[in-house]
Amino acid sequence: MSGQDENVVARSLAGLAEGVEIGPVPYDRVLAGGRRRRLRRRSAAVGALALAVVAVAGGGVVLGAGGGGAGAATVVTAAAGSGASGAGAGAVPSARPTATVSAAARDPFTPVRVKLAEGTSNGKAWTAWAALWPATGKDQAYQQARLIWQDQRTARPDLPEPTEDFVQQYRHEGQDLVDLYVTLDGKRLPVDATHETPAPGGEPPRATDPYGNLTGSALGPRAKDAPDPAIKDAPTVVLLQVGSDAAKLVVTLPDGTTTEPALVTVGDSPVRWVAIPRAAASAGGNIKVYGADGALLATNSDWLR
């Protein structure tokens, strides 16, 4: 290219540059997109963790032996009872007190176990549990993963052991792990669900995810488990995360009656949990989450189907 040609090209480019309007950087959209991508990556990673779960239809999975398992766990309980009223679907019952549990020391190798709810199913006593495993650094993640695996394999002896490379790739620093499971007549069932949740001091958890959905798991028998006598009498229990902006959760049954399950704190986690037996509302109904000011934060019926 000759010097004259280069001058022509330079002038043309300069003219084009002058005609380009550069607006402000859309930080809000960039950050929102980043949060959505992070959420998708985190959901995919947690769902893939060998230490976490065996996938099950409906977003959940379940495990088994009392509240115990590997490690000298700290066990605390909260009365997660529910109240009912004859109010219709449009009514908002008065707020119930939140169930709280005193915080324990954050030892990543000693989980804090909390009873979320209990009841009977086909004449057998069931209990829904949450075991909080505090956030770890990269150097402790594999050791913690093996303890969780040992806990879970008390009900599933064939559960594959997690590998160190896999844990290092998918475990997120600054996140607690909450292992949800159900026992039937004191025996831990062979399915569970594990969730990553924000550790104390991080961004406060909200009532819903960025898409307005309630996050949790439905723990109960799957069709292929039905012939197993250890599974067939188990209830399906919906366990939902409740953020710091939520004051109460109201479950409306198909006949119009309502119940308010307690919001249960697990150790010092900022995330609270709600346990709802789904059999009582299998024909329909909905779940509504309200803020402290009475504002409706979320409505969902899918979890009760």
PDB file of C-alpha atoms in Angstrom:
ATOM      1  CA  MET A   1       0.000   0.000   0.000  1.00  0.00           C
ATOM      2  CA  SER A   2       1.377   3.457  -0.960  1.00  0.00           C
ATOM      3  CA  GLY A   3       1.641   6.380   1.434  1.00  0.00           C
ATOM      4  CA  GLN A   4      -1.174   8.097  -0.411  1.00  0.00           C
ATOM      5  CA  ASP A   5      -3.439   5.060  -0.004  1.00  0.00           C
ATOM      6  CA  GLU A   6      -2.603   4.904   3.689  1.00  0.00           C
ATOM      7  CA  ASN A   7      -3.627   8.558   4.106  1.00  0.00           C
ATOM      8  CA  VAL A   8      -6.951   7.888   2.386  1.00  0.00           C
ATOM      9  CA  VAL A   9      -7.657   4.902   4.650  1.00  0.00           C
ATOM     10  CA  ALA A  10      -6.698   6.881   7.759  1.00  0.00           C
ATOM     11  CA  ARG A  11      -9.027   9.756   6.820  1.00  0.00           C
ATOM     12  CA  SER A  12     -11.871   7.311   6.162  1.00  0.00           C
ATOM     13  CA  LEU A  13     -11.413   5.620   9.517  1.00  0.00           C
ATOM     14  CA  ALA A  14     -11.275   8.965  11.286  1.00  0.00           C
ATOM     15  CA  GLY A  15     -14.548   9.975   9.652  1.00  0.00           C
ATOM     16  CA  LEU A  16     -16.203   6.759  10.737  1.00  0.00           C
ATOM     17  CA  ALA A  17     -14.964   7.204  14.297  1.00  0.00           C
ATOM     18  CA  GLU A  18     -16.419  10.703  14.456  1.00  0.00           C
ATOM     19  CA  GLY A  19     -19.840   9.288  13.480  1.00  0.00           C
ATOM     20  CA  VAL A  20     -19.908   6.657  16.207  1.00  0.00           C
ATOM     21  CA  GLU A  21     -21.909   7.505  19.340  1.00  0.00           C
ATOM     22  CA  ILE A  22     -20.535   5.872  22.492  1.00  0.00           C
ATOM     23  CA  GLY A  23     -23.132   5.694  25.232  1.00  0.00           C
ATOM     24  CA  PRO A  24     -22.702   4.868  28.928  1.00  0.00           C
ATOM     25  CA  VAL A  25     -21.677   1.314  29.798  1.00  0.00           C
ATOM     26  CA  PRO A  26     -24.817  -0.641  30.821  1.00  0.00           C
ATOM     27  CA  TYR A  27     -23.381  -1.791  34.122  1.00  0.00           C
ATOM     28  CA  ASP A  28     -26.734  -2.937  35.465  1.00  0.00           C
ATOM     29  CA  ARG A  29     -27.330  -5.249  32.504  1.00  0.00           C
ATOM     30  CA  VAL A  30     -23.754  -6.491  32.528  1.00  0.00           C
ATOM     31  CA  LEU A  31     -23.906  -7.307  36.241  1.00  0.00           C
ATOM     32  CA  ALA A  32     -27.339  -8.893  35.947  1.00  0.00           C
ATOM     33  CA  GLY A  33     -26.111 -11.048  33.086  1.00  0.00           C
ATOM     34  CA  GLY A  34     -23.076 -12.034  35.102  1.00  0.00           C
ATOM     35  CA  ARG A  35     -25.231 -12.994  38.069  1.00  0.00           C
ATOM     36  CA  ARG A  36     -27.456 -15.105  35.821  1.00  0.00           C
ATOM     37  CA  ARG A  37     -24.471 -16.878  34.288  1.00  0.00           C
ATOM     38  CA  ARG A  38     -22.941 -17.423  37.742  1.00  0.00           C
ATOM     39  CA  LEU A  39     -26.236 -18.811  39.011  1.00  0.00           C
ATOM     40  CA  ARG A  40     -26.479 -21.214  36.056  1.00  0.00           C
ATOM     41  CA  ARG A  41     -22.865 -22.324  36.494  1.00  0.00           C
ATOM     42  CA  ARG A  42     -23.347 -22.776  40.236  1.00  0.00           C
ATOM     43  CA  SER A  43     -26.572 -24.706  39.804  1.00  0.00           C
ATOM     44  CA  ALA A  44     -24.966 -26.960  37.223  1.00  0.00           C
ATOM     45  CA  ALA A  45     -21.900 -27.477  39.387  1.00  0.00           C
ATOM     46  CA  VAL A  46     -23.790 -28.276  42.569  1.00  0.00           C
ATOM     47  CA  GLY A  47     -26.078 -30.618  40.683  1.00  0.00           C
ATOM     48  CA  ALA A  48     -23.025 -32.400  39.312  1.00  0.00           C
ATOM     49  CA  LEU A  49     -21.122 -32.808  42.578  1.00  0.00           C
ATOM     50  CA  ALA A  50     -20.738 -36.454  43.418  1.00  0.00           C
ATOM     51  CA  LEU A  51     -20.810 -35.532  47.096  1.00  0.00           C
ATOM     52  CA  ALA A  52     -24.137 -33.825  46.645  1.00  0.00           C
ATOM     53  CA  VAL A  53     -26.849 -35.942  45.136  1.00  0.00           C
ATOM     54  CA  VAL A  54     -28.379 -38.438  42.799  1.00  0.00           C
ATOM     55  CA  ALA A  55     -30.650 -36.499  40.429  1.00  0.00           C
ATOM     56  CA  VAL A  56     -34.376 -37.017  40.783  1.00  0.00           C
ATOM     57  CA  ALA A  57     -37.462 -35.742  39.003  1.00  0.00           C
ATOM     58  CA  GLY A  58     -38.892 -32.557  40.454  1.00  0.00           C
ATOM     59  CA  GLY A  59     -35.563 -31.074  41.507  1.00  0.00           C
ATOM     60  CA  GLY A  60     -34.963 -33.157  44.587  1.00  0.00           C
ATOM     61  CA  VAL A  61     -33.326 -36.268  45.996  1.00  0.00           C
ATOM     62  CA  VAL A  62     -33.381 -38.180  49.837  1.00  0.00           C
ATOM     63  CA  LEU A  63     -30.945 -40.023  52.399  1.00  0.00           C
ATOM     64  CA  GLY A  64     -30.936 -42.320  55.809  1.00  0.00           C
ATOM     65  CA  ALA A  65     -29.903 -43.217  60.053  1.00  0.00           C
ATOM     66  CA  GLY A  66     -31.375 -40.784  62.441  1.00  0.00           C
ATOM     67  CA  GLY A  67     -29.911 -37.358  62.428  1.00  0.00           C
ATOM     68  CA  GLY A  68     -26.473 -38.849  62.738  1.00  0.00           C
ATOM     69  CA  GLY A  69     -23.733 -39.797  60.348  1.00  0.00           C
ATOM     70  CA  ALA A  70     -20.022 -39.291  59.903  1.00  0.00           C
ATOM     71  CA  GLY A  71     -18.366 -36.887  62.293  1.00  0.00           C
ATOM     72  CA  ALA A  72     -19.431 -35.696  65.737  1.00  0.00           C
ATOM     73  CA  ALA A  73     -22.273 -33.519  64.540  1.00  0.00           C
ATOM     74  CA  THR A  74     -23.851 -30.792  66.612  1.00  0.00           C
ATOM     75  CA  VAL A  75     -27.573 -31.503  66.725  1.00  0.00           C
ATOM     76  CA  VAL A  76     -30.076 -28.756  67.461  1.00  0.00           C
ATOM     77  CA  THR A  77     -33.801 -28.856  66.916  1.00  0.00           C
ATOM     78  CA  ALA A  78     -36.478 -26.309  66.162  1.00  0.00           C
ATOM     79  CA  ALA A  79     -40.209 -26.772  66.470  1.00  0.00           C
ATOM     80  CA  ALA A  80     -41.347 -26.373  62.907  1.00  0.00           C
ATOM     81  CA  GLY A  81     -45.015 -26.848  63.602  1.00  0.00           C
ATOM     82  CA  SER A  82     -47.708 -25.264  61.520  1.00  0.00           C
ATOM     83  CA  GLY A  83     -50.931 -23.474  62.243  1.00  0.00           C
ATOM     84  CA  ALA A  84     -54.113 -23.443  60.203  1.00  0.00           C
ATOM     85  CA  SER A  85     -57.014 -21.135  59.748  1.00  0.00           C
ATOM     86  CA  GLY A  86     -60.190 -21.100  57.749  1.00  0.00           C
ATOM     87  CA  ALA A  87     -59.020 -18.097  55.766  1.00  0.00           C
ATOM     88  CA  GLY A  88     -59.484 -18.269  52.028  1.00  0.00           C
ATOM     89  CA  ALA A  89     -56.757 -18.036  49.423  1.00  0.00           C
ATOM     90  CA  GLY A  90     -56.945 -14.252  49.346  1.00  0.00           C
ATOM     91  CA  ALA A  91     -56.530 -13.758  53.077  1.00  0.00           C
ATOM     92  CA  VAL A  92     -53.175 -13.169  54.784  1.00  0.00           C
ATOM     93  CA  PRO A  93     -53.081 -14.764  58.241  1.00  0.00           C
ATOM     94  CA  SER A  94     -51.235 -13.028  61.034  1.00  0.00           C
ATOM     95  CA  ALA A  95     -47.482 -13.562  61.096  1.00  0.00           C
ATOM     96  CA  ARG A  96     -46.090 -16.529  63.019  1.00  0.00           C
ATOM     97  CA  PRO A  97     -42.870 -16.233  64.992  1.00  0.00           C
ATOM     98  CA  THR A  98     -39.790 -17.472  63.183  1.00  0.00           C
ATOM     99  CA  ALA A  99     -38.128 -20.556  64.643  1.00  0.00           C
ATOM    100  CA  THR A 100     -34.511 -19.815  65.490  1.00  0.00           C
ATOM    101  CA  VAL A 101     -31.557 -21.929  66.527  1.00  0.00           C
ATOM    102  CA  SER A 102     -28.489 -20.693  68.373  1.00  0.00           C
ATOM    103  CA  ALA A 103     -25.373 -20.544  66.216  1.00  0.00           C
ATOM    104  CA  ALA A 104     -22.595 -23.046  66.701  1.00  0.00           C
ATOM    105  CA  ALA A 105     -18.883 -22.640  65.983  1.00  0.00           C
ATOM    106  CA  ARG A 106     -18.186 -22.757  62.245  1.00  0.00           C
ATOM    107  CA  ASP A 107     -16.175 -25.947  62.014  1.00  0.00           C
ATOM    108  CA  PRO A 108     -16.138 -27.088  58.350  1.00  0.00           C
ATOM    109  CA  PHE A 109     -15.694 -30.701  59.489  1.00  0.00           C
ATOM    110  CA  THR A 110     -18.525 -30.734  62.056  1.00  0.00           C
ATOM    111  CA  PRO A 111     -22.011 -30.159  60.629  1.00  0.00           C
ATOM    112  CA  VAL A 112     -24.858 -28.543  62.530  1.00  0.00           C
ATOM    113  CA  ARG A 113     -28.001 -30.633  62.109  1.00  0.00           C
ATOM    114  CA  VAL A 114     -31.458 -29.158  62.574  1.00  0.00           C
ATOM    115  CA  LYS A 115     -34.851 -30.819  62.535  1.00  0.00           C
ATOM    116  CA  LEU A 116     -36.988 -28.888  60.044  1.00  0.00           C
ATOM    117  CA  ALA A 117     -40.293 -30.724  60.448  1.00  0.00           C
ATOM    118  CA  GLU A 118     -41.770 -34.058  61.481  1.00  0.00           C
ATOM    119  CA  GLY A 119     -44.990 -36.005  61.090  1.00  0.00           C
ATOM    120  CA  THR A 120     -46.383 -39.416  60.185  1.00  0.00           C
ATOM    121  CA  SER A 121     -46.783 -41.168  56.857  1.00  0.00           C
ATOM    122  CA  ASN A 122     -48.570 -44.508  56.493  1.00  0.00           C
ATOM    123  CA  GLY A 123     -48.265 -44.981  60.235  1.00  0.00           C
ATOM    124  CA  LYS A 124     -44.519 -44.304  60.313  1.00  0.00           C
ATOM    125  CA  ALA A 125     -42.770 -41.297  61.841  1.00  0.00           C
ATOM    126  CA  TRP A 126     -40.798 -39.109  59.458  1.00  0.00           C
ATOM    127  CA  THR A 127     -38.417 -36.242  60.135  1.00  0.00           C
ATOM    128  CA  ALA A 128     -36.930 -33.733  57.689  1.00  0.00           C
ATOM    129  CA  TRP A 129     -33.359 -32.677  58.496  1.00  0.00           C
ATOM    130  CA  ALA A 130     -30.852 -30.070  57.330  1.00  0.00           C
ATOM    131  CA  ALA A 131     -27.128 -30.536  57.972  1.00  0.00           C
ATOM    132  CA  LEU A 132     -25.083 -27.347  57.566  1.00  0.00           C
ATOM    133  CA  TRP A 133     -21.451 -27.801  56.527  1.00  0.00           C
ATOM    134  CA  PRO A 134     -19.725 -24.404  56.821  1.00  0.00           C
ATOM    135  CA  ALA A 135     -17.793 -22.836  53.947  1.00  0.00           C
ATOM    136  CA  THR A 136     -14.228 -24.045  53.443  1.00  0.00           C
ATOM    137  CA  GLY A 137     -11.088 -22.925  51.708  1.00  0.00           C
ATOM    138  CA  LYS A 138      -9.754 -24.846  48.720  1.00  0.00           C
ATOM    139  CA  ASP A 139      -7.338 -26.725  50.969  1.00  0.00           C
ATOM    140  CA  GLN A 140     -10.183 -28.102  53.122  1.00  0.00           C
ATOM    141  CA  ALA A 141     -12.849 -28.715  50.483  1.00  0.00           C
ATOM    142  CA  TYR A 142     -11.872 -32.289  49.646  1.00  0.00           C
ATOM    143  CA  GLN A 143     -11.651 -33.362  53.284  1.00  0.00           C
ATOM    144  CA  GLN A 144     -15.117 -31.924  53.870  1.00  0.00           C
ATOM    145  CA  ALA A 145     -16.458 -33.578  50.710  1.00  0.00           C
ATOM    146  CA  ARG A 146     -15.294 -36.982  51.931  1.00  0.00           C
ATOM    147  CA  LEU A 147     -17.034 -36.456  55.284  1.00  0.00           C
ATOM    148  CA  ILE A 148     -20.290 -35.584  53.513  1.00  0.00           C
ATOM    149  CA  TRP A 149     -19.863 -38.644  51.292  1.00  0.00           C
ATOM    150  CA  GLN A 150     -19.324 -40.838  54.366  1.00  0.00           C
ATOM    151  CA  ASP A 151     -22.471 -39.347  55.884  1.00  0.00           C
ATOM    152  CA  GLN A 152     -24.561 -40.014  52.788  1.00  0.00           C
ATOM    153  CA  ARG A 153     -23.259 -43.516  52.140  1.00  0.00           C
ATOM    154  CA  THR A 154     -24.696 -44.732  55.469  1.00  0.00           C
ATOM    155  CA  ALA A 155     -27.880 -45.063  53.418  1.00  0.00           C
ATOM    156  CA  ARG A 156     -26.252 -45.602  50.006  1.00  0.00           C
ATOM    157  CA  PRO A 157     -23.205 -47.862  50.379  1.00  0.00           C
ATOM    158  CA  ASP A 158     -22.643 -47.833  46.606  1.00  0.00           C
ATOM    159  CA  LEU A 159     -22.397 -44.018  46.415  1.00  0.00           C
ATOM    160  CA  PRO A 160     -19.203 -43.188  44.446  1.00  0.00           C
ATOM    161  CA  GLU A 161     -16.470 -41.435  46.396  1.00  0.00           C
ATOM    162  CA  PRO A 162     -15.792 -37.859  45.192  1.00  0.00           C
ATOM    163  CA  THR A 163     -12.427 -37.182  43.614  1.00  0.00           C
ATOM    164  CA  GLU A 164     -10.197 -34.339  44.726  1.00  0.00           C
ATOM    165  CA  ASP A 165      -9.961 -32.872  41.204  1.00  0.00           C
ATOM    166  CA  PHE A 166     -13.746 -32.826  40.883  1.00  0.00           C
ATOM    167  CA  VAL A 167     -14.248 -31.103  44.234  1.00  0.00           C
ATOM    168  CA  GLN A 168     -11.578 -28.511  43.496  1.00  0.00           C
ATOM    169  CA  GLN A 169     -13.271 -27.706  40.202  1.00  0.00           C
ATOM    170  CA  TYR A 170     -16.835 -27.365  41.425  1.00  0.00           C
ATOM    171  CA  ARG A 171     -16.783 -26.383  45.111  1.00  0.00           C
ATOM    172  CA  HIS A 172     -17.251 -22.609  45.510  1.00  0.00           C
ATOM    173  CA  GLU A 173     -15.402 -20.733  48.230  1.00  0.00           C
ATOM    174  CA  GLY A 174     -17.526 -18.539  50.502  1.00  0.00           C
ATOM    175  CA  GLN A 175     -20.510 -20.883  50.182  1.00  0.00           C
ATOM    176  CA  ASP A 176     -21.937 -23.178  52.857  1.00  0.00           C
ATOM    177  CA  LEU A 177     -23.252 -26.616  51.942  1.00  0.00           C
ATOM    178  CA  VAL A 178     -26.635 -27.716  53.304  1.00  0.00           C
ATOM    179  CA  ASP A 179     -27.454 -31.402  53.026  1.00  0.00           C
ATOM    180  CA  LEU A 180     -31.199 -32.071  53.189  1.00  0.00           C
ATOM    181  CA  TYR A 181     -32.567 -35.520  53.980  1.00  0.00           C
ATOM    182  CA  VAL A 182     -35.503 -37.367  55.524  1.00  0.00           C
ATOM    183  CA  THR A 183     -35.632 -40.202  58.045  1.00  0.00           C
ATOM    184  CA  LEU A 184     -38.444 -42.708  58.371  1.00  0.00           C
ATOM    185  CA  ASP A 185     -38.831 -44.394  61.761  1.00  0.00           C
ATOM    186  CA  GLY A 186     -35.339 -43.166  62.572  1.00  0.00           C
ATOM    187  CA  LYS A 187     -33.707 -44.567  59.430  1.00  0.00           C
ATOM    188  CA  ARG A 188     -32.159 -42.240  56.901  1.00  0.00           C
ATOM    189  CA  LEU A 189     -33.601 -42.762  53.430  1.00  0.00           C
ATOM    190  CA  PRO A 190     -31.297 -43.434  50.448  1.00  0.00           C
ATOM    191  CA  VAL A 191     -31.748 -40.117  48.653  1.00  0.00           C
ATOM    192  CA  ASP A 192     -30.877 -36.511  49.569  1.00  0.00           C
ATOM    193  CA  ALA A 193     -30.332 -33.023  48.167  1.00  0.00           C
ATOM    194  CA  THR A 194     -27.345 -30.747  48.758  1.00  0.00           C
ATOM    195  CA  HIS A 195     -27.456 -26.983  48.191  1.00  0.00           C
ATOM    196  CA  GLU A 196     -24.779 -24.307  48.210  1.00  0.00           C
ATOM    197  CA  THR A 197     -25.972 -21.301  50.227  1.00  0.00           C
ATOM    198  CA  PRO A 198     -24.328 -17.954  51.118  1.00  0.00           C
ATOM    199  CA  ALA A 199     -22.141 -18.003  54.218  1.00  0.00           C
ATOM    200  CA  PRO A 200     -22.619 -15.301  56.883  1.00  0.00           C
ATOM    201  CA  GLY A 201     -21.158 -11.948  55.939  1.00  0.00           C
ATOM    202  CA  GLY A 202     -21.855 -12.276  52.233  1.00  0.00           C
ATOM    203  CA  GLU A 203     -24.635 -10.879  50.094  1.00  0.00           C
ATOM    204  CA  PRO A 204     -27.932 -11.343  52.003  1.00  0.00           C
ATOM    205  CA  PRO A 205     -30.002 -14.138  50.474  1.00  0.00           C
ATOM    206  CA  ARG A 206     -33.321 -13.098  48.968  1.00  0.00           C
ATOM    207  CA  ALA A 207     -36.700 -14.845  49.106  1.00  0.00           C
ATOM    208  CA  THR A 208     -36.388 -15.902  45.462  1.00  0.00           C
ATOM    209  CA  ASP A 209     -33.680 -16.431  42.863  1.00  0.00           C
ATOM    210  CA  PRO A 210     -33.052 -13.712  40.192  1.00  0.00           C
ATOM    211  CA  TYR A 211     -35.898 -15.163  38.123  1.00  0.00           C
ATOM    212  CA  GLY A 212     -38.471 -14.946  40.938  1.00  0.00           C
ATOM    213  CA  ASN A 213     -38.472 -18.688  41.641  1.00  0.00           C
ATOM    214  CA  LEU A 214     -38.479 -20.400  45.027  1.00  0.00           C
ATOM    215  CA  THR A 215     -35.378 -22.566  45.451  1.00  0.00           C
ATOM    216  CA  GLY A 216     -35.364 -25.947  47.142  1.00  0.00           C
ATOM    217  CA  SER A 217     -35.903 -29.668  46.695  1.00  0.00           C
ATOM    218  CA  ALA A 218     -38.753 -32.163  46.849  1.00  0.00           C
ATOM    219  CA  LEU A 219     -37.553 -35.186  48.841  1.00  0.00           C
ATOM    220  CA  GLY A 220     -39.558 -38.336  48.418  1.00  0.00           C
ATOM    221  CA  PRO A 221     -39.909 -41.717  46.727  1.00  0.00           C
ATOM    222  CA  ARG A 222     -39.419 -41.960  43.009  1.00  0.00           C
ATOM    223  CA  ALA A 223     -41.430 -44.324  40.814  1.00  0.00           C
ATOM    224  CA  LYS A 224     -38.524 -46.733  40.453  1.00  0.00           C
ATOM    225  CA  ASP A 225     -38.088 -46.802  44.263  1.00  0.00           C
ATOM    226  CA  ALA A 226     -41.702 -47.743  44.973  1.00  0.00           C
ATOM    227  CA  PRO A 227     -41.067 -51.511  45.331  1.00  0.00           C
ATOM    228  CA  ASP A 228     -38.432 -50.829  48.001  1.00  0.00           C
ATOM    229  CA  PRO A 229     -40.165 -51.211  51.398  1.00  0.00           C
ATOM    230  CA  ALA A 230     -37.707 -48.698  52.886  1.00  0.00           C
ATOM    231  CA  ILE A 231     -38.957 -46.068  50.431  1.00  0.00           C
ATOM    232  CA  LYS A 232     -42.588 -46.757  49.608  1.00  0.00           C
ATOM    233  CA  ASP A 233     -44.020 -45.452  52.915  1.00  0.00           C
ATOM    234  CA  ALA A 234     -41.959 -42.243  52.872  1.00  0.00           C
ATOM    235  CA  PRO A 235     -43.725 -38.918  52.342  1.00  0.00           C
ATOM    236  CA  THR A 236     -42.735 -36.328  49.793  1.00  0.00           C
ATOM    237  CA  VAL A 237     -41.453 -33.292  51.675  1.00  0.00           C
ATOM    238  CA  VAL A 238     -40.822 -29.962  49.953  1.00  0.00           C
ATOM    239  CA  LEU A 239     -37.898 -28.040  51.479  1.00  0.00           C
ATOM    240  CA  LEU A 240     -37.506 -24.428  50.375  1.00  0.00           C
ATOM    241  CA  GLN A 241     -34.858 -21.783  51.004  1.00  0.00           C
ATOM    242  CA  VAL A 242     -36.163 -18.569  52.560  1.00  0.00           C
ATOM    243  CA  GLY A 243     -34.140 -15.367  52.275  1.00  0.00           C
ATOM    244  CA  SER A 244     -33.599 -12.586  54.779  1.00  0.00           C
ATOM    245  CA  ASP A 245     -36.296 -10.449  53.159  1.00  0.00           C
ATOM    246  CA  ALA A 246     -39.036 -13.003  53.921  1.00  0.00           C
ATOM    247  CA  ALA A 247     -41.106 -12.715  57.106  1.00  0.00           C
ATOM    248  CA  LYS A 248     -43.529 -15.597  56.628  1.00  0.00           C
ATOM    249  CA  LEU A 249     -44.665 -18.249  54.210  1.00  0.00           C
ATOM    250  CA  VAL A 250     -48.315 -19.194  53.738  1.00  0.00           C
ATOM    251  CA  VAL A 251     -49.450 -22.477  52.209  1.00  0.00           C
ATOM    252  CA  THR A 252     -53.009 -22.484  50.867  1.00  0.00           C
ATOM    253  CA  LEU A 253     -54.637 -25.887  50.417  1.00  0.00           C
ATOM    254  CA  PRO A 254     -57.223 -26.665  47.734  1.00  0.00           C
ATOM    255  CA  ASP A 255     -60.079 -26.377  50.232  1.00  0.00           C
ATOM    256  CA  GLY A 256     -59.061 -22.815  51.104  1.00  0.00           C
ATOM    257  CA  THR A 257     -57.489 -23.539  54.484  1.00  0.00           C
ATOM    258  CA  THR A 258     -54.053 -22.115  55.139  1.00  0.00           C
ATOM    259  CA  THR A 259     -51.026 -23.140  57.144  1.00  0.00           C
ATOM    260  CA  GLU A 260     -47.851 -21.222  58.022  1.00  0.00           C
ATOM    261  CA  PRO A 261     -44.815 -23.480  58.419  1.00  0.00           C
ATOM    262  CA  ALA A 262     -42.032 -22.088  60.563  1.00  0.00           C
ATOM    263  CA  LEU A 263     -38.965 -20.484  59.001  1.00  0.00           C
ATOM    264  CA  VAL A 264     -36.122 -22.495  60.514  1.00  0.00           C
ATOM    265  CA  THR A 265     -32.592 -21.189  60.999  1.00  0.00           C
ATOM    266  CA  VAL A 266     -29.732 -23.684  60.680  1.00  0.00           C
ATOM    267  CA  GLY A 267     -26.793 -22.666  62.863  1.00  0.00           C
ATOM    268  CA  ASP A 268     -25.681 -19.154  61.940  1.00  0.00           C
ATOM    269  CA  SER A 269     -26.609 -19.469  58.265  1.00  0.00           C
ATOM    270  CA  PRO A 270     -28.449 -16.419  56.863  1.00  0.00           C
ATOM    271  CA  VAL A 271     -30.637 -18.800  54.852  1.00  0.00           C
ATOM    272  CA  ARG A 272     -33.703 -20.249  56.549  1.00  0.00           C
ATOM    273  CA  TRP A 273     -35.590 -23.360  55.501  1.00  0.00           C
ATOM    274  CA  VAL A 274     -39.243 -24.364  55.333  1.00  0.00           C
ATOM    275  CA  ALA A 275     -40.475 -27.972  55.226  1.00  0.00           C
ATOM    276  CA  ILE A 276     -43.908 -28.728  53.719  1.00  0.00           C
ATOM    277  CA  PRO A 277     -45.389 -32.249  53.454  1.00  0.00           C
ATOM    278  CA  ARG A 278     -46.656 -32.344  49.904  1.00  0.00           C
ATOM    279  CA  ALA A 279     -49.166 -35.152  50.357  1.00  0.00           C
ATOM    280  CA  ALA A 280     -51.502 -32.787  52.212  1.00  0.00           C
ATOM    281  CA  ALA A 281     -51.684 -30.543  49.159  1.00  0.00           C
ATOM    282  CA  SER A 282     -51.184 -33.023  46.336  1.00  0.00           C
ATOM    283  CA  ALA A 283     -54.378 -31.923  44.610  1.00  0.00           C
ATOM    284  CA  GLY A 284     -53.224 -28.317  44.262  1.00  0.00           C
ATOM    285  CA  GLY A 285     -52.866 -25.145  46.273  1.00  0.00           C
ATOM    286  CA  ASN A 286     -50.110 -22.560  46.352  1.00  0.00           C
ATOM    287  CA  ILE A 287     -47.254 -21.154  48.400  1.00  0.00           C
ATOM    288  CA  LYS A 288     -46.926 -17.420  49.060  1.00  0.00           C
ATOM    289  CA  VAL A 289     -43.988 -15.607  50.614  1.00  0.00           C
ATOM    290  CA  TYR A 290     -44.523 -12.266  52.387  1.00  0.00           C
ATOM    291  CA  GLY A 291     -42.088  -9.595  53.520  1.00  0.00           C
ATOM    292  CA  ALA A 292     -42.072  -7.890  56.921  1.00  0.00           C
ATOM    293  CA  ASP A 293     -44.223  -5.084  55.510  1.00  0.00           C
ATOM    294  CA  GLY A 294     -46.851  -7.549  54.291  1.00  0.00           C
ATOM    295  CA  ALA A 295     -45.810  -7.243  50.646  1.00  0.00           C
ATOM    296  CA  LEU A 296     -46.181 -10.386  48.533  1.00  0.00           C
ATOM    297  CA  LEU A 297     -42.695 -11.458  47.439  1.00  0.00           C
ATOM    298  CA  ALA A 298     -43.475 -14.678  45.574  1.00  0.00           C
ATOM    299  CA  THR A 299     -46.269 -17.091  44.642  1.00  0.00           C
ATOM    300  CA  ASN A 300     -45.699 -20.671  43.548  1.00  0.00           C
ATOM    301  CA  SER A 301     -47.917 -23.692  42.904  1.00  0.00           C
ATOM    302  CA  ASP A 302     -45.440 -25.962  41.103  1.00  0.00           C
ATOM    303  CA  TRP A 303     -43.862 -27.252  44.327  1.00  0.00           C
ATOM    304  CA  LEU A 304     -47.236 -28.656  45.469  1.00  0.00           C
ATOM    305  CA  ARG A 305     -48.000 -30.655  42.318  1.00  0.00           C
TER     306      ARG A 305
END
